[in-house]
């Protein structure tokens, strides 16, 4: 990876956080990818790698530059997630780790974005499911075994994770500022809903 690629810098930073962490202490770490977003940029080696994968699987070569770049970026993201998980395992803290992976919106389909939300209608900037229903998963050794490999059918907002993380850490998620101009905390604790495979909210 070229050292100037921002995702490489992020990955190295996250790896250092994990490797330098005192395993006897709690750790909250957020790795915020800039991948799968314009501008579509990825190391050239990943363009060659995605071409080899498509060919080996019997697929046709990409006929669209944006789709080729987008797929190569997905591959880079996937490998980075795997690298970070392996680092957690090497550190010996995977069994007490909860990993939450979530996107903030559906894929963009305008030129030159290159996403595809099929079979969902719509895309980024729309209120159809293709714009607001995103990929997400929860993993880690701390996740109850009964939930591993299952599919959650309820509705959850990305805004709910702040409150959920606070509750899991034993912290009050409600901001109580002396400055009353600060709006109330958005989001609710959705951990009980995850455990029960239910909607995170029952109100419209």
PDB file of C-alpha atoms in Angstrom:
ATOM      1  CA  UNK A   1       0.000   0.000   0.000  1.00  0.00           C
ATOM      2  CA  UNK A   2       1.293   3.451  -0.760  1.00  0.00           C
ATOM      3  CA  UNK A   3       1.830   5.317   2.531  1.00  0.00           C
ATOM      4  CA  UNK A   4      -0.122   8.261   1.125  1.00  0.00           C
ATOM      5  CA  UNK A   5      -3.397   6.277   0.855  1.00  0.00           C
ATOM      6  CA  UNK A   6      -5.614   7.466   3.700  1.00  0.00           C
ATOM      7  CA  UNK A   7      -7.148   4.029   4.333  1.00  0.00           C
ATOM      8  CA  UNK A   8      -3.666   2.587   4.815  1.00  0.00           C
ATOM      9  CA  UNK A   9      -2.923   5.316   7.364  1.00  0.00           C
ATOM     10  CA  UNK A  10      -6.202   4.620   9.195  1.00  0.00           C
ATOM     11  CA  UNK A  11      -5.510   0.878   9.257  1.00  0.00           C
ATOM     12  CA  UNK A  12      -2.011   1.336  10.652  1.00  0.00           C
ATOM     13  CA  UNK A  13      -3.357   3.727  13.285  1.00  0.00           C
ATOM     14  CA  UNK A  14      -6.050   1.280  14.401  1.00  0.00           C
ATOM     15  CA  UNK A  15      -3.561  -1.579  14.511  1.00  0.00           C
ATOM     16  CA  UNK A  16      -1.300   0.492  16.752  1.00  0.00           C
ATOM     17  CA  UNK A  17      -4.211   1.298  19.087  1.00  0.00           C
ATOM     18  CA  UNK A  18      -4.972  -2.429  19.435  1.00  0.00           C
ATOM     19  CA  UNK A  19      -1.345  -3.514  19.773  1.00  0.00           C
ATOM     20  CA  UNK A  20      -0.495  -0.824  22.367  1.00  0.00           C
ATOM     21  CA  UNK A  21      -3.678  -1.321  24.399  1.00  0.00           C
ATOM     22  CA  UNK A  22      -3.482  -2.582  27.983  1.00  0.00           C
ATOM     23  CA  UNK A  23      -5.657  -5.694  27.697  1.00  0.00           C
ATOM     24  CA  UNK A  24      -6.716  -5.407  31.336  1.00  0.00           C
ATOM     25  CA  UNK A  25      -8.463  -2.088  30.627  1.00  0.00           C
ATOM     26  CA  UNK A  26     -11.682  -1.442  28.620  1.00  0.00           C
ATOM     27  CA  UNK A  27     -11.256  -0.099  25.082  1.00  0.00           C
ATOM     28  CA  UNK A  28     -13.647   1.825  22.847  1.00  0.00           C
ATOM     29  CA  UNK A  29     -12.289   2.351  19.360  1.00  0.00           C
ATOM     30  CA  UNK A  30     -14.017   3.711  16.256  1.00  0.00           C
ATOM     31  CA  UNK A  31     -12.512   3.023  12.849  1.00  0.00           C
ATOM     32  CA  UNK A  32     -14.261   5.359  10.435  1.00  0.00           C
ATOM     33  CA  UNK A  33     -13.705   4.201   6.855  1.00  0.00           C
ATOM     34  CA  UNK A  34     -13.684   6.721   4.012  1.00  0.00           C
ATOM     35  CA  UNK A  35     -13.958   3.838   1.557  1.00  0.00           C
ATOM     36  CA  UNK A  36     -16.980   3.257  -0.697  1.00  0.00           C
ATOM     37  CA  UNK A  37     -17.291   6.983  -1.184  1.00  0.00           C
ATOM     38  CA  UNK A  38     -16.264   9.390  -3.884  1.00  0.00           C
ATOM     39  CA  UNK A  39     -13.625  10.085  -4.974  1.00  0.00           C
ATOM     40  CA  UNK A  40     -13.217   6.449  -6.006  1.00  0.00           C
ATOM     41  CA  UNK A  41      -9.540   5.771  -5.320  1.00  0.00           C
ATOM     42  CA  UNK A  42      -7.690   2.589  -4.407  1.00  0.00           C
ATOM     43  CA  UNK A  43      -4.120   1.262  -4.771  1.00  0.00           C
ATOM     44  CA  UNK A  44      -3.526  -0.129  -8.260  1.00  0.00           C
ATOM     45  CA  UNK A  45      -2.622  -3.514  -6.815  1.00  0.00           C
ATOM     46  CA  UNK A  46      -6.248  -3.894  -5.673  1.00  0.00           C
ATOM     47  CA  UNK A  47      -7.540  -3.204  -9.167  1.00  0.00           C
ATOM     48  CA  UNK A  48      -5.372  -6.052 -10.410  1.00  0.00           C
ATOM     49  CA  UNK A  49      -6.452  -8.237  -7.486  1.00  0.00           C
ATOM     50  CA  UNK A  50     -10.191  -7.725  -8.089  1.00  0.00           C
ATOM     51  CA  UNK A  51      -9.673  -8.502 -11.787  1.00  0.00           C
ATOM     52  CA  UNK A  52      -7.983 -11.795 -10.853  1.00  0.00           C
ATOM     53  CA  UNK A  53     -10.794 -12.699  -8.441  1.00  0.00           C
ATOM     54  CA  UNK A  54     -13.509 -12.021 -11.043  1.00  0.00           C
ATOM     55  CA  UNK A  55     -11.643 -14.066 -13.658  1.00  0.00           C
ATOM     56  CA  UNK A  56     -11.036 -16.969 -11.255  1.00  0.00           C
ATOM     57  CA  UNK A  57     -14.764 -17.060 -10.416  1.00  0.00           C
ATOM     58  CA  UNK A  58     -15.696 -17.182 -14.107  1.00  0.00           C
ATOM     59  CA  UNK A  59     -17.035 -13.637 -14.253  1.00  0.00           C
ATOM     60  CA  UNK A  60     -16.807 -11.210 -17.139  1.00  0.00           C
ATOM     61  CA  UNK A  61     -14.301  -8.320 -16.939  1.00  0.00           C
ATOM     62  CA  UNK A  62     -15.725  -5.055 -15.646  1.00  0.00           C
ATOM     63  CA  UNK A  63     -17.119  -2.903 -18.445  1.00  0.00           C
ATOM     64  CA  UNK A  64     -17.534   0.133 -16.183  1.00  0.00           C
ATOM     65  CA  UNK A  65     -14.609   1.992 -14.594  1.00  0.00           C
ATOM     66  CA  UNK A  66     -16.584   3.118 -11.539  1.00  0.00           C
ATOM     67  CA  UNK A  67     -17.864  -0.408 -10.794  1.00  0.00           C
ATOM     68  CA  UNK A  68     -14.318  -1.787 -11.027  1.00  0.00           C
ATOM     69  CA  UNK A  69     -13.008   0.848  -8.635  1.00  0.00           C
ATOM     70  CA  UNK A  70     -15.934   0.354  -6.268  1.00  0.00           C
ATOM     71  CA  UNK A  71     -15.419  -3.422  -6.091  1.00  0.00           C
ATOM     72  CA  UNK A  72     -11.689  -2.978  -5.483  1.00  0.00           C
ATOM     73  CA  UNK A  73     -12.501  -0.580  -2.635  1.00  0.00           C
ATOM     74  CA  UNK A  74     -14.932  -3.107  -1.122  1.00  0.00           C
ATOM     75  CA  UNK A  75     -12.129  -5.678  -1.258  1.00  0.00           C
ATOM     76  CA  UNK A  76      -9.787  -3.270   0.538  1.00  0.00           C
ATOM     77  CA  UNK A  77     -12.415  -2.628   3.217  1.00  0.00           C
ATOM     78  CA  UNK A  78     -13.063  -6.343   3.667  1.00  0.00           C
ATOM     79  CA  UNK A  79      -9.361  -7.113   4.074  1.00  0.00           C
ATOM     80  CA  UNK A  80      -8.948  -4.253   6.556  1.00  0.00           C
ATOM     81  CA  UNK A  81     -11.793  -5.544   8.731  1.00  0.00           C
ATOM     82  CA  UNK A  82     -10.179  -8.983   8.667  1.00  0.00           C
ATOM     83  CA  UNK A  83      -6.784  -7.536   9.590  1.00  0.00           C
ATOM     84  CA  UNK A  84      -8.213  -5.650  12.574  1.00  0.00           C
ATOM     85  CA  UNK A  85     -10.109  -8.716  13.813  1.00  0.00           C
ATOM     86  CA  UNK A  86      -6.939 -10.812  13.578  1.00  0.00           C
ATOM     87  CA  UNK A  87      -5.130  -8.133  15.604  1.00  0.00           C
ATOM     88  CA  UNK A  88      -7.800  -8.363  18.317  1.00  0.00           C
ATOM     89  CA  UNK A  89      -7.405 -12.138  18.394  1.00  0.00           C
ATOM     90  CA  UNK A  90      -3.616 -11.889  18.545  1.00  0.00           C
ATOM     91  CA  UNK A  91      -3.937  -9.435  21.414  1.00  0.00           C
ATOM     92  CA  UNK A  92      -6.110 -11.973  23.216  1.00  0.00           C
ATOM     93  CA  UNK A  93      -9.142  -9.694  23.602  1.00  0.00           C
ATOM     94  CA  UNK A  94     -11.440 -10.977  20.831  1.00  0.00           C
ATOM     95  CA  UNK A  95     -13.494 -13.067  23.252  1.00  0.00           C
ATOM     96  CA  UNK A  96     -14.506  -9.954  25.194  1.00  0.00           C
ATOM     97  CA  UNK A  97     -14.931  -7.693  22.170  1.00  0.00           C
ATOM     98  CA  UNK A  98     -18.134  -6.434  20.551  1.00  0.00           C
ATOM     99  CA  UNK A  99     -17.720  -5.273  16.958  1.00  0.00           C
ATOM    100  CA  UNK A 100     -20.417  -3.170  15.312  1.00  0.00           C
ATOM    101  CA  UNK A 101     -20.138  -2.487  11.583  1.00  0.00           C
ATOM    102  CA  UNK A 102     -22.598  -0.075   9.997  1.00  0.00           C
ATOM    103  CA  UNK A 103     -22.976   2.223   7.016  1.00  0.00           C
ATOM    104  CA  UNK A 104     -24.575   5.659   7.286  1.00  0.00           C
ATOM    105  CA  UNK A 105     -26.661   5.504   4.098  1.00  0.00           C
ATOM    106  CA  UNK A 106     -27.437   3.421   1.050  1.00  0.00           C
ATOM    107  CA  UNK A 107     -25.062   3.259  -1.865  1.00  0.00           C
ATOM    108  CA  UNK A 108     -24.873   6.136  -4.362  1.00  0.00           C
ATOM    109  CA  UNK A 109     -25.756   5.210  -7.935  1.00  0.00           C
ATOM    110  CA  UNK A 110     -25.005   8.504  -9.636  1.00  0.00           C
ATOM    111  CA  UNK A 111     -21.966   8.918 -11.880  1.00  0.00           C
ATOM    112  CA  UNK A 112     -19.175   8.372 -10.896  1.00  0.00           C
ATOM    113  CA  UNK A 113     -20.196   6.595  -7.678  1.00  0.00           C
ATOM    114  CA  UNK A 114     -20.715   3.021  -8.860  1.00  0.00           C
ATOM    115  CA  UNK A 115     -22.899   1.430  -6.149  1.00  0.00           C
ATOM    116  CA  UNK A 116     -25.856  -0.909  -6.650  1.00  0.00           C
ATOM    117  CA  UNK A 117     -28.644  -1.391  -4.074  1.00  0.00           C
ATOM    118  CA  UNK A 118     -30.584  -4.083  -5.943  1.00  0.00           C
ATOM    119  CA  UNK A 119     -33.195  -5.309  -5.133  1.00  0.00           C
ATOM    120  CA  UNK A 120     -33.955  -2.203  -3.054  1.00  0.00           C
ATOM    121  CA  UNK A 121     -35.463   0.861  -4.721  1.00  0.00           C
ATOM    122  CA  UNK A 122     -33.599   4.135  -4.495  1.00  0.00           C
ATOM    123  CA  UNK A 123     -30.128   5.154  -3.367  1.00  0.00           C
ATOM    124  CA  UNK A 124     -28.228   7.727  -1.354  1.00  0.00           C
ATOM    125  CA  UNK A 125     -30.154  11.031  -1.065  1.00  0.00           C
ATOM    126  CA  UNK A 126     -33.520   9.251  -1.335  1.00  0.00           C
ATOM    127  CA  UNK A 127     -35.955   8.114   1.367  1.00  0.00           C
ATOM    128  CA  UNK A 128     -36.615   4.793  -0.353  1.00  0.00           C
ATOM    129  CA  UNK A 129     -35.105   1.679   1.215  1.00  0.00           C
ATOM    130  CA  UNK A 130     -32.110   1.828  -1.100  1.00  0.00           C
ATOM    131  CA  UNK A 131     -31.206   5.150   0.478  1.00  0.00           C
ATOM    132  CA  UNK A 132     -31.802   4.444   4.147  1.00  0.00           C
ATOM    133  CA  UNK A 133     -31.502   0.667   4.630  1.00  0.00           C
ATOM    134  CA  UNK A 134     -27.838  -0.203   5.008  1.00  0.00           C
ATOM    135  CA  UNK A 135     -25.435  -3.042   5.543  1.00  0.00           C
ATOM    136  CA  UNK A 136     -24.668  -3.722   9.186  1.00  0.00           C
ATOM    137  CA  UNK A 137     -23.501  -6.551  11.390  1.00  0.00           C
ATOM    138  CA  UNK A 138     -22.594  -7.209  15.008  1.00  0.00           C
ATOM    139  CA  UNK A 139     -19.846  -9.698  15.845  1.00  0.00           C
ATOM    140  CA  UNK A 140     -17.207 -10.548  18.415  1.00  0.00           C
ATOM    141  CA  UNK A 141     -16.642 -13.004  21.206  1.00  0.00           C
ATOM    142  CA  UNK A 142     -18.743 -10.910  23.584  1.00  0.00           C
ATOM    143  CA  UNK A 143     -21.823 -11.411  21.404  1.00  0.00           C
ATOM    144  CA  UNK A 144     -24.088 -14.105  22.931  1.00  0.00           C
ATOM    145  CA  UNK A 145     -23.689 -17.408  21.110  1.00  0.00           C
ATOM    146  CA  UNK A 146     -27.448 -17.559  20.486  1.00  0.00           C
ATOM    147  CA  UNK A 147     -27.171 -14.477  18.234  1.00  0.00           C
ATOM    148  CA  UNK A 148     -24.156 -15.545  16.209  1.00  0.00           C
ATOM    149  CA  UNK A 149     -25.029 -16.360  12.621  1.00  0.00           C
ATOM    150  CA  UNK A 150     -28.578 -15.036  12.978  1.00  0.00           C
ATOM    151  CA  UNK A 151     -30.304 -12.304  11.004  1.00  0.00           C
ATOM    152  CA  UNK A 152     -31.937  -9.400  12.836  1.00  0.00           C
ATOM    153  CA  UNK A 153     -35.316  -8.428  11.381  1.00  0.00           C
ATOM    154  CA  UNK A 154     -36.017  -5.310  13.467  1.00  0.00           C
ATOM    155  CA  UNK A 155     -35.571  -1.636  12.641  1.00  0.00           C
ATOM    156  CA  UNK A 156     -32.553   0.096  14.183  1.00  0.00           C
ATOM    157  CA  UNK A 157     -31.159   3.574  13.562  1.00  0.00           C
ATOM    158  CA  UNK A 158     -27.450   4.306  13.419  1.00  0.00           C
ATOM    159  CA  UNK A 159     -28.214   7.058  15.947  1.00  0.00           C
ATOM    160  CA  UNK A 160     -29.109   4.373  18.509  1.00  0.00           C
ATOM    161  CA  UNK A 161     -25.567   3.052  18.865  1.00  0.00           C
ATOM    162  CA  UNK A 162     -24.355   5.937  21.029  1.00  0.00           C
ATOM    163  CA  UNK A 163     -26.988   5.274  23.689  1.00  0.00           C
ATOM    164  CA  UNK A 164     -26.461   1.520  23.404  1.00  0.00           C
ATOM    165  CA  UNK A 165     -22.690   1.738  23.875  1.00  0.00           C
ATOM    166  CA  UNK A 166     -23.176   4.022  26.877  1.00  0.00           C
ATOM    167  CA  UNK A 167     -25.575   1.587  28.554  1.00  0.00           C
ATOM    168  CA  UNK A 168     -23.292  -1.390  27.867  1.00  0.00           C
ATOM    169  CA  UNK A 169     -20.421   0.563  29.441  1.00  0.00           C
ATOM    170  CA  UNK A 170     -22.522   1.534  32.472  1.00  0.00           C
ATOM    171  CA  UNK A 171     -22.655   5.204  31.519  1.00  0.00           C
ATOM    172  CA  UNK A 172     -25.730   7.462  31.446  1.00  0.00           C
ATOM    173  CA  UNK A 173     -26.367   8.248  27.757  1.00  0.00           C
ATOM    174  CA  UNK A 174     -28.378  11.398  28.534  1.00  0.00           C
ATOM    175  CA  UNK A 175     -26.418  14.627  28.190  1.00  0.00           C
ATOM    176  CA  UNK A 176     -27.101  16.915  31.129  1.00  0.00           C
ATOM    177  CA  UNK A 177     -25.419  20.176  30.166  1.00  0.00           C
ATOM    178  CA  UNK A 178     -25.731  23.393  32.094  1.00  0.00           C
ATOM    179  CA  UNK A 179     -26.225  25.042  28.707  1.00  0.00           C
ATOM    180  CA  UNK A 180     -29.883  24.276  27.911  1.00  0.00           C
ATOM    181  CA  UNK A 181     -29.410  25.204  24.252  1.00  0.00           C
ATOM    182  CA  UNK A 182     -27.847  21.777  23.640  1.00  0.00           C
ATOM    183  CA  UNK A 183     -30.489  19.418  22.180  1.00  0.00           C
ATOM    184  CA  UNK A 184     -31.300  16.143  23.956  1.00  0.00           C
ATOM    185  CA  UNK A 185     -29.422  12.971  23.091  1.00  0.00           C
ATOM    186  CA  UNK A 186     -30.777  11.265  19.994  1.00  0.00           C
ATOM    187  CA  UNK A 187     -31.126   7.494  20.051  1.00  0.00           C
ATOM    188  CA  UNK A 188     -32.208   4.748  22.436  1.00  0.00           C
ATOM    189  CA  UNK A 189     -30.601   1.639  23.898  1.00  0.00           C
ATOM    190  CA  UNK A 190     -31.414  -1.071  21.370  1.00  0.00           C
ATOM    191  CA  UNK A 191     -29.493  -3.931  23.018  1.00  0.00           C
ATOM    192  CA  UNK A 192     -32.689  -5.519  24.434  1.00  0.00           C
ATOM    193  CA  UNK A 193     -34.216  -5.336  20.949  1.00  0.00           C
ATOM    194  CA  UNK A 194     -31.196  -7.082  19.449  1.00  0.00           C
ATOM    195  CA  UNK A 195     -31.395  -9.849  22.034  1.00  0.00           C
ATOM    196  CA  UNK A 196     -35.102 -10.313  21.308  1.00  0.00           C
ATOM    197  CA  UNK A 197     -34.836  -9.825  17.499  1.00  0.00           C
ATOM    198  CA  UNK A 198     -37.381  -7.007  17.767  1.00  0.00           C
ATOM    199  CA  UNK A 199     -37.693  -3.444  16.527  1.00  0.00           C
ATOM    200  CA  UNK A 200     -35.508  -0.941  18.317  1.00  0.00           C
ATOM    201  CA  UNK A 201     -38.445   1.452  18.510  1.00  0.00           C
ATOM    202  CA  UNK A 202     -42.198   0.964  18.572  1.00  0.00           C
ATOM    203  CA  UNK A 203     -43.129   4.568  17.703  1.00  0.00           C
ATOM    204  CA  UNK A 204     -43.377   5.974  14.143  1.00  0.00           C
TER     205      UNK A 204
END
